[in-house]
mmCIF file of C-alpha atoms in Angstrom:
data_model
loop_
_atom_site.group_PDB
_atom_site.id
_atom_site.type_symbol
_atom_site.label_atom_id
_atom_site.label_comp_id
_atom_site.label_asym_id
_atom_site.label_seq_id
_atom_site.Cartn_x
_atom_site.Cartn_y
_atom_site.Cartn_z
ATOM 1 C CA UNK N 65 -0.232 0.433 0.205
ATOM 2 C CA UNK N 66 1.529 2.980 -1.122
ATOM 3 C CA UNK N 67 0.685 6.685 1.649
ATOM 4 C CA UNK N 68 0.068 9.512 -0.850
ATOM 5 C CA UNK N 69 3.693 9.372 -2.223
ATOM 6 C CA UNK N 70 2.540 11.500 -5.309
ATOM 7 C CA UNK N 71 1.020 14.090 -3.654
ATOM 8 C CA UNK N 72 3.587 16.173 -4.996
ATOM 9 C CA UNK N 73 3.077 20.107 -5.669
ATOM 10 C CA UNK N 74 0.529 20.966 -8.509
ATOM 11 C CA UNK N 75 3.117 21.773 -11.511
ATOM 12 C CA UNK N 76 2.379 25.056 -13.708
ATOM 13 C CA UNK N 77 4.290 25.249 -17.508
ATOM 14 C CA UNK N 78 7.559 24.015 -17.792
ATOM 15 C CA UNK N 79 8.559 20.685 -15.669
ATOM 16 C CA UNK N 80 11.597 21.053 -13.622
ATOM 17 C CA UNK N 81 13.735 17.621 -13.101
ATOM 18 C CA UNK N 82 13.286 17.921 -9.597
ATOM 19 C CA UNK N 83 9.520 17.150 -9.358
ATOM 20 C CA UNK N 84 9.766 14.684 -12.412
ATOM 21 C CA UNK N 85 12.157 12.589 -10.865
ATOM 22 C CA UNK N 86 9.785 12.786 -7.777
ATOM 23 C CA UNK N 87 7.002 11.842 -9.566
ATOM 24 C CA UNK N 88 8.597 8.704 -10.708
ATOM 25 C CA UNK N 89 10.186 7.880 -7.851
ATOM 26 C CA UNK N 90 6.599 8.452 -6.527
ATOM 27 C CA UNK N 91 5.620 5.508 -9.490
ATOM 28 C CA UNK N 92 7.577 2.716 -7.671
ATOM 29 C CA UNK N 93 5.840 2.910 -4.623
ATOM 30 C CA UNK N 94 9.451 2.803 -2.703
ATOM 31 C CA UNK N 95 8.623 2.388 1.356
ATOM 32 C CA UNK N 96 8.463 -1.244 -0.394
ATOM 33 C CA UNK N 97 12.613 -1.030 0.798
ATOM 34 C CA UNK N 98 10.973 -1.327 3.714
ATOM 35 C CA UNK N 99 9.594 -5.176 2.471
ATOM 36 C CA UNK N 100 12.997 -5.785 1.202
ATOM 37 C CA UNK N 101 13.963 -5.037 4.839
ATOM 38 C CA UNK N 102 12.585 -7.304 7.035
ATOM 39 C CA UNK N 103 11.999 -10.574 4.231
ATOM 40 C CA UNK N 104 15.011 -9.987 1.865
ATOM 41 C CA UNK N 105 17.750 -9.475 5.138
ATOM 42 C CA UNK N 106 16.587 -12.759 7.146
ATOM 43 C CA UNK N 107 16.335 -14.865 5.152
ATOM 44 C CA UNK N 108 19.831 -14.014 3.469
ATOM 45 C CA UNK N 109 20.930 -14.565 7.387
ATOM 46 C CA UNK N 110 19.178 -18.705 6.972
ATOM 47 C CA UNK N 111 20.334 -19.754 4.244
ATOM 48 C CA UNK N 112 23.943 -18.559 4.780
ATOM 49 C CA UNK N 113 23.885 -19.413 8.943
ATOM 50 C CA UNK N 114 25.559 -16.283 9.952
ATOM 51 C CA UNK N 115 26.542 -12.789 8.202
ATOM 52 C CA UNK N 116 27.139 -12.558 4.593
ATOM 53 C CA UNK N 117 29.108 -10.078 2.785
ATOM 54 C CA UNK N 118 27.834 -7.177 3.089
ATOM 55 C CA UNK N 119 28.386 -6.699 -0.356
ATOM 56 C CA UNK N 120 25.746 -9.803 -1.332
ATOM 57 C CA UNK N 121 23.115 -7.671 0.900
ATOM 58 C CA UNK N 122 24.011 -4.189 -0.912
ATOM 59 C CA UNK N 123 23.329 -5.960 -4.680
ATOM 60 C CA UNK N 124 20.881 -8.818 -3.519
ATOM 61 C CA UNK N 125 19.028 -5.452 -1.528
ATOM 62 C CA UNK N 126 19.782 -2.397 -4.614
ATOM 63 C CA UNK N 127 18.827 -5.345 -7.182
ATOM 64 C CA UNK N 128 15.549 -6.349 -5.611
ATOM 65 C CA UNK N 129 13.945 -3.061 -4.721
ATOM 66 C CA UNK N 130 14.836 -1.775 -7.845
ATOM 67 C CA UNK N 131 12.384 -5.107 -9.611
ATOM 68 C CA UNK N 132 10.435 -4.092 -7.118
ATOM 69 C CA UNK N 133 10.348 -0.471 -7.929
ATOM 70 C CA UNK N 134 9.858 -1.738 -12.072
ATOM 71 C CA UNK N 135 6.930 -3.858 -11.204
ATOM 72 C CA UNK N 136 4.767 -0.976 -9.079
ATOM 73 C CA UNK N 137 5.711 1.472 -12.117
ATOM 74 C CA UNK N 138 4.207 -1.229 -14.192
ATOM 75 C CA UNK N 139 1.537 -1.187 -11.847
ATOM 76 C CA UNK N 140 0.597 2.202 -11.894
ATOM 77 C CA UNK N 141 0.625 2.181 -15.699
ATOM 78 C CA UNK N 142 -1.770 0.158 -15.901
ATOM 79 C CA UNK N 143 -4.170 1.096 -13.187
ATOM 80 C CA UNK N 144 -4.256 5.094 -13.942
ATOM 81 C CA UNK N 145 -7.815 4.962 -14.043
ATOM 82 C CA UNK N 146 -8.663 3.138 -11.891
ATOM 83 C CA UNK N 147 -6.626 4.719 -9.576
ATOM 84 C CA UNK N 148 -7.987 7.773 -10.491
ATOM 85 C CA UNK N 149 -11.534 6.849 -9.486
ATOM 86 C CA UNK N 150 -10.048 5.817 -6.036
ATOM 87 C CA UNK N 151 -10.111 8.061 -3.606
ATOM 88 C CA UNK N 152 -7.167 7.313 -1.549
ATOM 89 C CA UNK N 153 -5.184 6.903 -4.746
ATOM 90 C CA UNK N 154 -6.079 9.999 -6.686
ATOM 91 C CA UNK N 155 -2.670 12.206 -6.158
ATOM 92 C CA UNK N 156 -0.988 9.150 -7.542
ATOM 93 C CA UNK N 157 1.219 10.569 -10.693
ATOM 94 C CA UNK N 158 -0.608 9.011 -13.172
ATOM 95 C CA UNK N 159 -3.583 9.432 -11.557
ATOM 96 C CA UNK N 160 -4.011 13.191 -12.452
ATOM 97 C CA UNK N 161 -4.525 13.946 -15.478
ATOM 98 C CA UNK N 162 -3.500 17.413 -17.770
ATOM 99 C CA UNK N 163 -3.256 19.913 -16.481
ATOM 100 C CA UNK N 164 -2.329 18.606 -12.980
ATOM 101 C CA UNK N 165 -0.469 15.860 -14.927
ATOM 102 C CA UNK N 166 3.548 15.726 -14.221
ATOM 103 C CA UNK N 167 4.576 12.384 -15.598
ATOM 104 C CA UNK N 168 3.044 11.703 -19.049
ATOM 105 C CA UNK N 169 2.312 7.818 -18.988
ATOM 106 C CA UNK N 170 4.664 6.777 -21.830
ATOM 107 C CA UNK N 171 7.523 8.217 -19.592
ATOM 108 C CA UNK N 172 6.705 5.736 -16.840
ATOM 109 C CA UNK N 173 6.273 3.078 -18.545
ATOM 110 C CA UNK N 174 9.886 3.751 -20.462
ATOM 111 C CA UNK N 175 11.016 4.314 -16.707
ATOM 112 C CA UNK N 176 9.726 0.852 -15.263
ATOM 113 C CA UNK N 177 11.404 -0.904 -18.187
ATOM 114 C CA UNK N 178 15.014 0.845 -17.293
ATOM 115 C CA UNK N 179 14.664 -0.519 -13.496
ATOM 116 C CA UNK N 180 13.590 -4.148 -14.274
ATOM 117 C CA UNK N 181 16.848 -4.073 -17.815
ATOM 118 C CA UNK N 182 18.695 -2.471 -14.367
ATOM 119 C CA UNK N 183 17.648 -5.035 -12.316
ATOM 120 C CA UNK N 184 17.981 -7.770 -14.309
ATOM 121 C CA UNK N 185 21.726 -6.875 -14.723
ATOM 122 C CA UNK N 186 22.829 -5.779 -11.098
ATOM 123 C CA UNK N 187 20.735 -8.715 -9.799
ATOM 124 C CA UNK N 188 22.806 -11.339 -12.638
ATOM 125 C CA UNK N 189 26.028 -10.115 -13.587
ATOM 126 C CA UNK N 190 27.037 -9.226 -9.450
ATOM 127 C CA UNK N 191 24.849 -11.768 -7.593
ATOM 128 C CA UNK N 192 23.412 -14.789 -9.941
ATOM 129 C CA UNK N 193 21.534 -15.490 -12.253
ATOM 130 C CA UNK N 194 19.033 -17.329 -10.480
ATOM 131 C CA UNK N 195 18.373 -14.393 -8.019
ATOM 132 C CA UNK N 196 17.953 -12.151 -11.487
ATOM 133 C CA UNK N 197 15.800 -14.440 -12.963
ATOM 134 C CA UNK N 198 13.635 -14.804 -10.226
ATOM 135 C CA UNK N 199 13.694 -11.402 -9.983
ATOM 136 C CA UNK N 200 12.303 -10.932 -13.728
ATOM 137 C CA UNK N 201 9.241 -13.237 -12.468
ATOM 138 C CA UNK N 202 7.918 -11.237 -9.327
ATOM 139 C CA UNK N 203 8.066 -8.252 -12.143
ATOM 140 C CA UNK N 204 6.004 -10.971 -14.774
ATOM 141 C CA UNK N 205 3.493 -12.090 -12.109
ATOM 142 C CA UNK N 206 2.517 -8.933 -10.984
ATOM 143 C CA UNK N 207 2.078 -7.144 -14.145
ATOM 144 C CA UNK N 208 0.583 -9.855 -15.861
ATOM 145 C CA UNK N 209 -0.958 -12.179 -13.460
ATOM 146 C CA UNK N 210 -2.487 -10.601 -10.006
ATOM 147 C CA UNK N 211 -2.796 -6.678 -11.786
ATOM 148 C CA UNK N 212 -3.871 -7.347 -15.828
ATOM 149 C CA UNK N 213 -4.982 -10.979 -15.217
ATOM 150 C CA UNK N 214 -6.525 -11.082 -12.271
ATOM 151 C CA UNK N 215 -7.046 -8.222 -10.086
ATOM 152 C CA UNK N 216 -10.337 -6.306 -12.478
ATOM 153 C CA UNK N 217 -11.704 -9.804 -12.889
ATOM 154 C CA UNK N 218 -11.824 -12.398 -9.604
ATOM 155 C CA UNK N 219 -12.055 -12.777 -5.581
ATOM 156 C CA UNK N 220 -9.292 -14.439 -5.609
ATOM 157 C CA UNK N 221 -7.204 -11.452 -7.125
ATOM 158 C CA UNK N 222 -5.043 -11.267 -3.684
ATOM 159 C CA UNK N 223 -5.117 -14.861 -2.730
ATOM 160 C CA UNK N 224 -3.497 -16.143 -6.122
ATOM 161 C CA UNK N 225 -1.555 -12.100 -7.221
ATOM 162 C CA UNK N 226 -0.835 -12.164 -3.194
ATOM 163 C CA UNK N 227 2.653 -14.380 -4.937
ATOM 164 C CA UNK N 228 4.300 -11.530 -6.381
ATOM 165 C CA UNK N 229 4.978 -10.255 -2.659
ATOM 166 C CA UNK N 230 7.291 -13.937 -1.838
ATOM 167 C CA UNK N 231 9.543 -13.677 -4.557
ATOM 168 C CA UNK N 232 11.919 -11.365 -2.332
ATOM 169 C CA UNK N 233 12.497 -14.894 0.386
ATOM 170 C CA UNK N 234 13.458 -17.092 -2.786
ATOM 171 C CA UNK N 235 15.357 -13.917 -4.707
ATOM 172 C CA UNK N 236 17.675 -13.503 -0.890
ATOM 173 C CA UNK N 237 17.699 -17.255 -0.526
ATOM 174 C CA UNK N 238 19.197 -17.921 -3.671
ATOM 175 C CA UNK N 239 21.241 -14.784 -3.698
ATOM 176 C CA UNK N 240 23.087 -16.877 -0.822
ATOM 177 C CA UNK N 241 22.787 -20.482 -2.116
ATOM 178 C CA UNK N 242 22.451 -20.381 -5.697
ATOM 179 C CA UNK N 243 19.266 -22.157 -5.752
ATOM 180 C CA UNK N 244 15.707 -22.458 -3.787
ATOM 181 C CA UNK N 245 15.858 -24.822 -1.342
ATOM 182 C CA UNK N 246 13.214 -26.314 1.681
ATOM 183 C CA UNK N 247 13.493 -23.764 4.227
ATOM 184 C CA UNK N 248 13.164 -20.736 0.962
ATOM 185 C CA UNK N 249 9.924 -22.403 -0.540
ATOM 186 C CA UNK N 250 8.374 -22.797 3.593
ATOM 187 C CA UNK N 251 8.883 -18.834 3.979
ATOM 188 C CA UNK N 252 6.934 -18.216 0.739
ATOM 189 C CA UNK N 253 4.055 -19.490 2.255
ATOM 190 C CA UNK N 254 3.998 -17.941 4.816
ATOM 191 C CA UNK N 255 4.051 -14.671 3.490
ATOM 192 C CA UNK N 256 1.717 -16.073 0.932
ATOM 193 C CA UNK N 257 -1.048 -17.226 3.133
ATOM 194 C CA UNK N 258 -0.567 -13.921 5.140
ATOM 195 C CA UNK N 259 -1.296 -11.550 2.757
ATOM 196 C CA UNK N 260 -5.180 -12.784 2.289
ATOM 197 C CA UNK N 261 -6.084 -11.972 5.927
ATOM 198 C CA UNK N 262 -3.733 -8.668 5.142
ATOM 199 C CA UNK N 263 -5.289 -7.544 2.811
ATOM 200 C CA UNK N 264 -8.762 -8.324 3.319
ATOM 201 C CA UNK N 265 -8.910 -6.829 6.415
ATOM 202 C CA UNK N 266 -7.685 -3.560 4.884
ATOM 203 C CA UNK N 267 -10.025 -3.752 1.628
ATOM 204 C CA UNK N 268 -13.140 -4.754 4.726
ATOM 205 C CA UNK N 269 -12.036 -1.141 5.674
ATOM 206 C CA UNK N 270 -12.521 0.581 2.185
ATOM 207 C CA UNK N 271 -14.609 -1.249 0.788
ATOM 208 C CA UNK N 272 -16.424 1.422 -1.035
ATOM 209 C CA UNK N 273 -13.508 2.703 -2.696
ATOM 210 C CA UNK N 274 -13.380 -1.041 -5.291
ATOM 211 C CA UNK N 275 -17.078 -0.604 -5.420
ATOM 212 C CA UNK N 276 -16.447 2.599 -6.702
ATOM 213 C CA UNK N 277 -13.616 1.498 -8.941
ATOM 214 C CA UNK N 278 -15.020 -1.551 -9.628
ATOM 215 C CA UNK N 279 -12.637 -3.894 -8.639
ATOM 216 C CA UNK N 280 -14.493 -6.729 -7.169
ATOM 217 C CA UNK N 281 -12.012 -7.919 -3.721
ATOM 218 C CA UNK N 282 -13.470 -9.899 -1.427
ATOM 219 C CA UNK N 283 -15.182 -7.523 1.282
ATOM 220 C CA UNK N 284 -17.160 -6.249 -1.982
ATOM 221 C CA UNK N 285 -18.914 -8.760 -3.407
ATOM 222 C CA UNK N 286 -19.100 -11.416 -0.226
ATOM 223 C CA UNK N 287 -21.304 -10.216 2.866
ATOM 224 C CA UNK N 288 -18.639 -9.232 5.836
ATOM 225 C CA UNK N 289 -19.038 -13.268 7.738
ATOM 226 C CA UNK N 290 -17.971 -14.843 4.788
ATOM 227 C CA UNK N 291 -14.153 -12.199 4.485
ATOM 228 C CA UNK N 292 -13.859 -13.308 8.535
ATOM 229 C CA UNK N 293 -14.674 -17.279 8.198
ATOM 230 C CA UNK N 294 -12.176 -17.245 4.452
ATOM 231 C CA UNK N 295 -9.301 -14.349 7.135
ATOM 232 C CA UNK N 296 -10.051 -16.559 9.848
ATOM 233 C CA UNK N 297 -9.012 -20.032 7.520
ATOM 234 C CA UNK N 298 -5.683 -18.636 6.006
ATOM 235 C CA UNK N 299 -4.757 -17.443 9.914
ATOM 236 C CA UNK N 300 -4.404 -21.256 10.701
ATOM 237 C CA UNK N 301 -3.340 -22.193 7.205
ATOM 238 C CA UNK N 302 -0.140 -19.480 7.569
ATOM 239 C CA UNK N 303 0.436 -20.423 11.192
ATOM 240 C CA UNK N 304 1.145 -23.927 10.946
ATOM 241 C CA UNK N 305 3.477 -22.960 7.406
ATOM 242 C CA UNK N 306 5.136 -21.086 9.554
ATOM 243 C CA UNK N 307 5.301 -23.858 11.854
ATOM 244 C CA UNK N 308 6.952 -26.236 8.919
ATOM 245 C CA UNK N 309 9.772 -23.767 9.359
ATOM 246 C CA UNK N 310 10.942 -26.054 13.342
ATOM 247 C CA UNK N 311 13.209 -28.520 11.913
ATOM 248 C CA UNK N 312 14.971 -25.779 10.406
ATOM 249 C CA UNK N 313 15.481 -22.908 12.700
ATOM 250 C CA UNK N 314 15.565 -24.213 16.100
ATOM 251 C CA UNK N 315 13.917 -23.944 18.626
ATOM 252 C CA UNK N 316 13.777 -20.598 19.405
ATOM 253 C CA UNK N 317 12.297 -19.532 16.238
ATOM 254 C CA UNK N 318 9.665 -21.765 17.279
ATOM 255 C CA UNK N 319 8.437 -21.119 20.388
ATOM 256 C CA UNK N 320 8.451 -17.394 19.277
ATOM 257 C CA UNK N 321 5.831 -19.112 15.992
ATOM 258 C CA UNK N 322 3.795 -20.792 18.189
ATOM 259 C CA UNK N 323 3.600 -17.559 20.615
ATOM 260 C CA UNK N 324 2.937 -14.818 17.814
ATOM 261 C CA UNK N 325 0.149 -17.789 16.465
ATOM 262 C CA UNK N 326 -1.457 -17.396 18.870
ATOM 263 C CA UNK N 327 -1.762 -13.873 18.402
ATOM 264 C CA UNK N 328 -3.061 -13.666 15.278
ATOM 265 C CA UNK N 329 -5.107 -16.160 15.796
ATOM 266 C CA UNK N 330 -6.794 -14.711 18.640
ATOM 267 C CA UNK N 331 -7.208 -11.542 16.531
ATOM 268 C CA UNK N 332 -8.128 -13.221 13.741
ATOM 269 C CA UNK N 333 -10.920 -14.804 16.279
ATOM 270 C CA UNK N 334 -11.630 -11.377 17.138
ATOM 271 C CA UNK N 335 -12.416 -10.053 14.324
ATOM 272 C CA UNK N 336 -15.203 -12.887 13.523
ATOM 273 C CA UNK N 337 -16.334 -12.104 16.527
ATOM 274 C CA UNK N 338 -17.357 -8.539 16.278
ATOM 275 C CA UNK N 339 -18.588 -9.639 13.085
ATOM 276 C CA UNK N 340 -20.983 -12.044 14.495
ATOM 277 C CA UNK N 341 -22.267 -9.792 16.895
ATOM 278 C CA UNK N 342 -23.328 -7.611 14.594
ATOM 279 C CA UNK N 343 -24.696 -10.179 12.119
ATOM 280 C CA UNK N 344 -26.494 -11.358 15.865
ATOM 281 C CA UNK N 345 -27.572 -7.223 16.353
ATOM 282 C CA UNK N 346 -29.487 -7.847 13.186
ATOM 283 C CA UNK N 347 -28.360 -4.392 11.943
ATOM 284 C CA UNK N 348 -26.105 -5.637 9.082
ATOM 285 C CA UNK N 349 -26.727 -1.769 7.605
ATOM 286 C CA UNK N 350 -24.790 0.047 10.651
ATOM 287 C CA UNK N 351 -20.975 -0.193 11.786
ATOM 288 C CA UNK N 352 -19.329 -1.171 14.596
ATOM 289 C CA UNK N 353 -19.059 2.305 15.755
ATOM 290 C CA UNK N 354 -22.389 3.153 15.558
ATOM 291 C CA UNK N 355 -23.573 0.315 17.174
ATOM 292 C CA UNK N 356 -21.881 0.456 20.316
ATOM 293 C CA UNK N 357 -23.213 3.894 20.342
ATOM 294 C CA UNK N 358 -27.063 2.857 20.174
ATOM 295 C CA UNK N 359 -26.354 -0.164 22.880
ATOM 296 C CA UNK N 360 -26.081 -2.938 21.001
ATOM 297 C CA UNK N 361 -23.798 -5.776 22.201
ATOM 298 C CA UNK N 362 -19.989 -5.892 21.119
ATOM 299 C CA UNK N 363 -17.424 -8.937 19.563
ATOM 300 C CA UNK N 364 -17.747 -11.415 22.390
ATOM 301 C CA UNK N 365 -13.859 -11.765 21.915
ATOM 302 C CA UNK N 366 -12.538 -12.894 25.863
ATOM 303 C CA UNK N 367 -9.493 -11.225 27.024
ATOM 304 C CA UNK N 368 -6.252 -12.902 25.997
ATOM 305 C CA UNK N 369 -4.724 -14.473 28.425
ATOM 306 C CA UNK N 370 -1.592 -14.065 30.052
ATOM 307 C CA UNK N 371 0.967 -15.127 27.551
ATOM 308 C CA UNK N 372 -1.196 -14.262 24.364
ATOM 309 C CA UNK N 373 -1.073 -10.437 26.091
ATOM 310 C CA UNK N 374 3.064 -10.906 26.382
ATOM 311 C CA UNK N 375 2.487 -11.030 22.708
ATOM 312 C CA UNK N 376 0.149 -8.061 21.814
ATOM 313 C CA UNK N 377 2.198 -5.851 24.099
ATOM 314 C CA UNK N 378 5.370 -6.950 22.143
ATOM 315 C CA UNK N 379 3.513 -6.623 18.928
ATOM 316 C CA UNK N 380 2.306 -3.333 20.084
ATOM 317 C CA UNK N 381 5.351 -1.429 20.277
ATOM 318 C CA UNK N 382 6.675 -3.386 16.593
ATOM 319 C CA UNK N 383 3.378 -1.058 14.751
ATOM 320 C CA UNK N 384 5.254 1.553 15.714
ATOM 321 C CA UNK N 385 8.544 1.354 15.071
ATOM 322 C CA UNK N 386 7.332 -0.378 12.162
ATOM 323 C CA UNK N 387 4.311 1.944 10.014
ATOM 324 C CA UNK N 388 6.192 2.539 7.574
ATOM 325 C CA UNK N 389 6.578 -0.775 6.954
ATOM 326 C CA UNK N 390 2.885 -1.263 7.239
ATOM 327 C CA UNK N 391 2.622 0.456 4.071
ATOM 328 C CA UNK N 392 5.409 -1.482 1.982
ATOM 329 C CA UNK N 393 4.033 -4.563 2.564
ATOM 330 C CA UNK N 394 0.923 -4.115 1.566
ATOM 331 C CA UNK N 395 1.999 -1.881 -1.671
ATOM 332 C CA UNK N 396 3.392 -5.770 -2.968
ATOM 333 C CA UNK N 397 0.725 -6.752 -3.534
ATOM 334 C CA UNK N 398 -2.260 -4.270 -4.433
ATOM 335 C CA UNK N 399 -0.517 -0.569 -4.481
ATOM 336 C CA UNK N 400 -3.817 0.394 -2.585
ATOM 337 C CA UNK N 401 -3.129 3.916 -0.544
ATOM 338 C CA UNK N 402 -4.129 4.736 2.875
ATOM 339 C CA UNK N 403 -6.030 8.190 3.009
ATOM 340 C CA UNK N 404 -9.030 6.668 4.430
ATOM 341 C CA UNK N 405 -11.467 9.040 2.882
ATOM 342 C CA UNK N 406 -14.227 7.248 1.071
ATOM 343 C CA UNK N 407 -15.221 6.501 -2.603
ATOM 344 C CA UNK N 408 -18.762 6.367 -3.985
ATOM 345 C CA UNK N 409 -21.151 4.242 -2.013
ATOM 346 C CA UNK N 410 -21.909 0.743 -3.657
ATOM 347 C CA UNK N 411 -25.761 2.628 -4.677
ATOM 348 C CA UNK N 412 -23.198 4.913 -6.692
ATOM 349 C CA UNK N 413 -22.128 1.198 -9.151
ATOM 350 C CA UNK N 414 -24.771 -0.478 -10.503
ATOM 351 C CA UNK N 415 -22.240 -3.934 -10.630
ATOM 352 C CA UNK N 416 -21.816 -3.659 -6.977
ATOM 353 C CA UNK N 417 -25.241 -4.450 -4.969
ATOM 354 C CA UNK N 418 -26.093 -2.328 -2.214
ATOM 355 C CA UNK N 419 -25.029 -3.503 1.239
ATOM 356 C CA UNK N 420 -23.312 -6.439 0.501
ATOM 357 C CA UNK N 421 -19.990 -6.123 2.923
ATOM 358 C CA UNK N 422 -22.938 -4.255 5.133
ATOM 359 C CA UNK N 423 -21.320 -2.439 7.885
ATOM 360 C CA UNK N 424 -18.045 -3.911 8.810
ATOM 361 C CA UNK N 425 -16.334 -2.680 5.497
ATOM 362 C CA UNK N 426 -17.926 0.900 5.309
ATOM 363 C CA UNK N 427 -15.319 3.032 6.384
ATOM 364 C CA UNK N 428 -15.965 4.505 9.230
ATOM 365 C CA UNK N 429 -14.695 4.747 12.353
ATOM 366 C CA UNK N 430 -14.882 1.387 12.695
ATOM 367 C CA UNK N 431 -11.362 -0.513 14.282
ATOM 368 C CA UNK N 432 -11.897 -3.630 14.470
ATOM 369 C CA UNK N 433 -9.974 -4.457 10.785
ATOM 370 C CA UNK N 434 -7.845 -1.814 10.800
ATOM 371 C CA UNK N 435 -6.273 -3.320 14.009
ATOM 372 C CA UNK N 436 -6.097 -6.879 12.847
ATOM 373 C CA UNK N 437 -4.518 -5.610 9.778
ATOM 374 C CA UNK N 438 -2.034 -3.640 11.932
ATOM 375 C CA UNK N 439 -1.559 -5.880 13.752
ATOM 376 C CA UNK N 440 -0.694 -8.279 10.745
ATOM 377 C CA UNK N 441 2.213 -5.897 10.380
ATOM 378 C CA UNK N 442 3.744 -6.206 13.606
ATOM 379 C CA UNK N 443 3.295 -10.092 13.396
ATOM 380 C CA UNK N 444 5.245 -10.144 9.966
ATOM 381 C CA UNK N 445 8.453 -8.298 11.759
ATOM 382 C CA UNK N 446 8.840 -10.230 14.541
ATOM 383 C CA UNK N 447 8.768 -13.261 13.539
ATOM 384 C CA UNK N 448 11.148 -12.695 10.387
ATOM 385 C CA UNK N 449 12.666 -10.545 13.584
ATOM 386 C CA UNK N 450 12.756 -14.307 15.445
ATOM 387 C CA UNK N 451 14.357 -15.117 11.961
ATOM 388 C CA UNK N 452 17.096 -13.527 11.591
ATOM 389 C CA UNK N 453 17.864 -13.946 15.200
ATOM 390 C CA UNK N 454 17.818 -16.717 15.393
ATOM 391 C CA UNK N 455 20.337 -17.376 12.476
ATOM 392 C CA UNK N 456 22.856 -15.115 14.293
ATOM 393 C CA UNK N 457 22.861 -16.577 17.902
ATOM 394 C CA UNK N 458 24.308 -19.769 18.232
ATOM 395 C CA UNK N 459 22.062 -21.384 21.184
ATOM 396 C CA UNK N 460 19.091 -20.729 18.841
ATOM 397 C CA UNK N 461 19.196 -23.981 17.372
ATOM 398 C CA UNK N 462 18.300 -27.265 17.850
ATOM 399 C CA UNK N 463 21.650 -28.861 18.378
ATOM 400 C CA UNK N 464 21.909 -26.056 21.476
ATOM 401 C CA UNK N 465 19.066 -26.924 23.263
ATOM 402 C CA UNK N 466 20.033 -31.002 23.224
ATOM 403 C CA UNK N 467 23.338 -30.544 24.142
ATOM 404 C CA UNK N 468 21.915 -29.318 26.907
ATOM 405 C CA UNK N 469 20.298 -32.650 27.782
#
């Protein structure tokens, strides 16, 4: 999700090189660099079982950033029509119309191609060609499979298309080992199953924007109860995927993954309970904040146990420290913005049934979906932080634990 990095000053008359450069930079959704830091570096540490060379780290991150910037620029080029409709993306450079446009579509297209070529050459010549091929695969998947093929056609868009955001772990692993082995595939699966709960929570909050643009995100076409149920399902699969890394990552990672998994599942159950509470109240058209004001039942979620409370406290701290990271993670797979304005309601869109995702999806005062969205960032950040720590500490593996007995 790219915050209004495209919110550049209006330029009258001749374009200055500085403003054009800033606009092109904004098209890359630059906070994707935080995503690379959160996923690629810990993966490289785990593959190395220690610290890789600084040279390898730098070239891998720069090459990966160029690849992500290329994919995001192509995405902005293709989606410039719907970006202009959706309020929170309407200030992106390509969403502006003349005379407010700073960058021309053709210029953006060329810029994206140059970034892609630079990524391929940098990774291929200075890292290895497997990493370069994987980075190219991420660009092609994001552009052709997600943006062109799925995004405007199916509610499964983010489930399949979200795989594009999983490629950085494959690039990082192959940069160190020259191959893609089972632990890298497990990390890919973790991010793959993390993406739907993360993004659907956001889409529940801002469904009207997607409805206005005729983008069939799941919360636009399905009731909130269905969305919450699917979020819970993918959350369980994601946690199971994190535990599949246990034999390789060690005991410290395993204990941390269990604690973080309990916390994440508690939050997913809490969201489902709030949705069920509104359904039980029989007022599908009213959001959670309105239900509370009217004295209607709220969620029946119980307080966390001591262990889960500790995890939640740590995670809340991570939310504050990784606020910028949240923008990058979301932007990798769907390219939404962060402005909390909403587009026209479903009544303005004949292709979307009114009240299709009743109440909880309204972009109003309801905090429930956004709570899960932000905490999902903390979850992934903490999980990969533990991976990094486990990789560099000599006592984090199973061998060290067995020596104690």
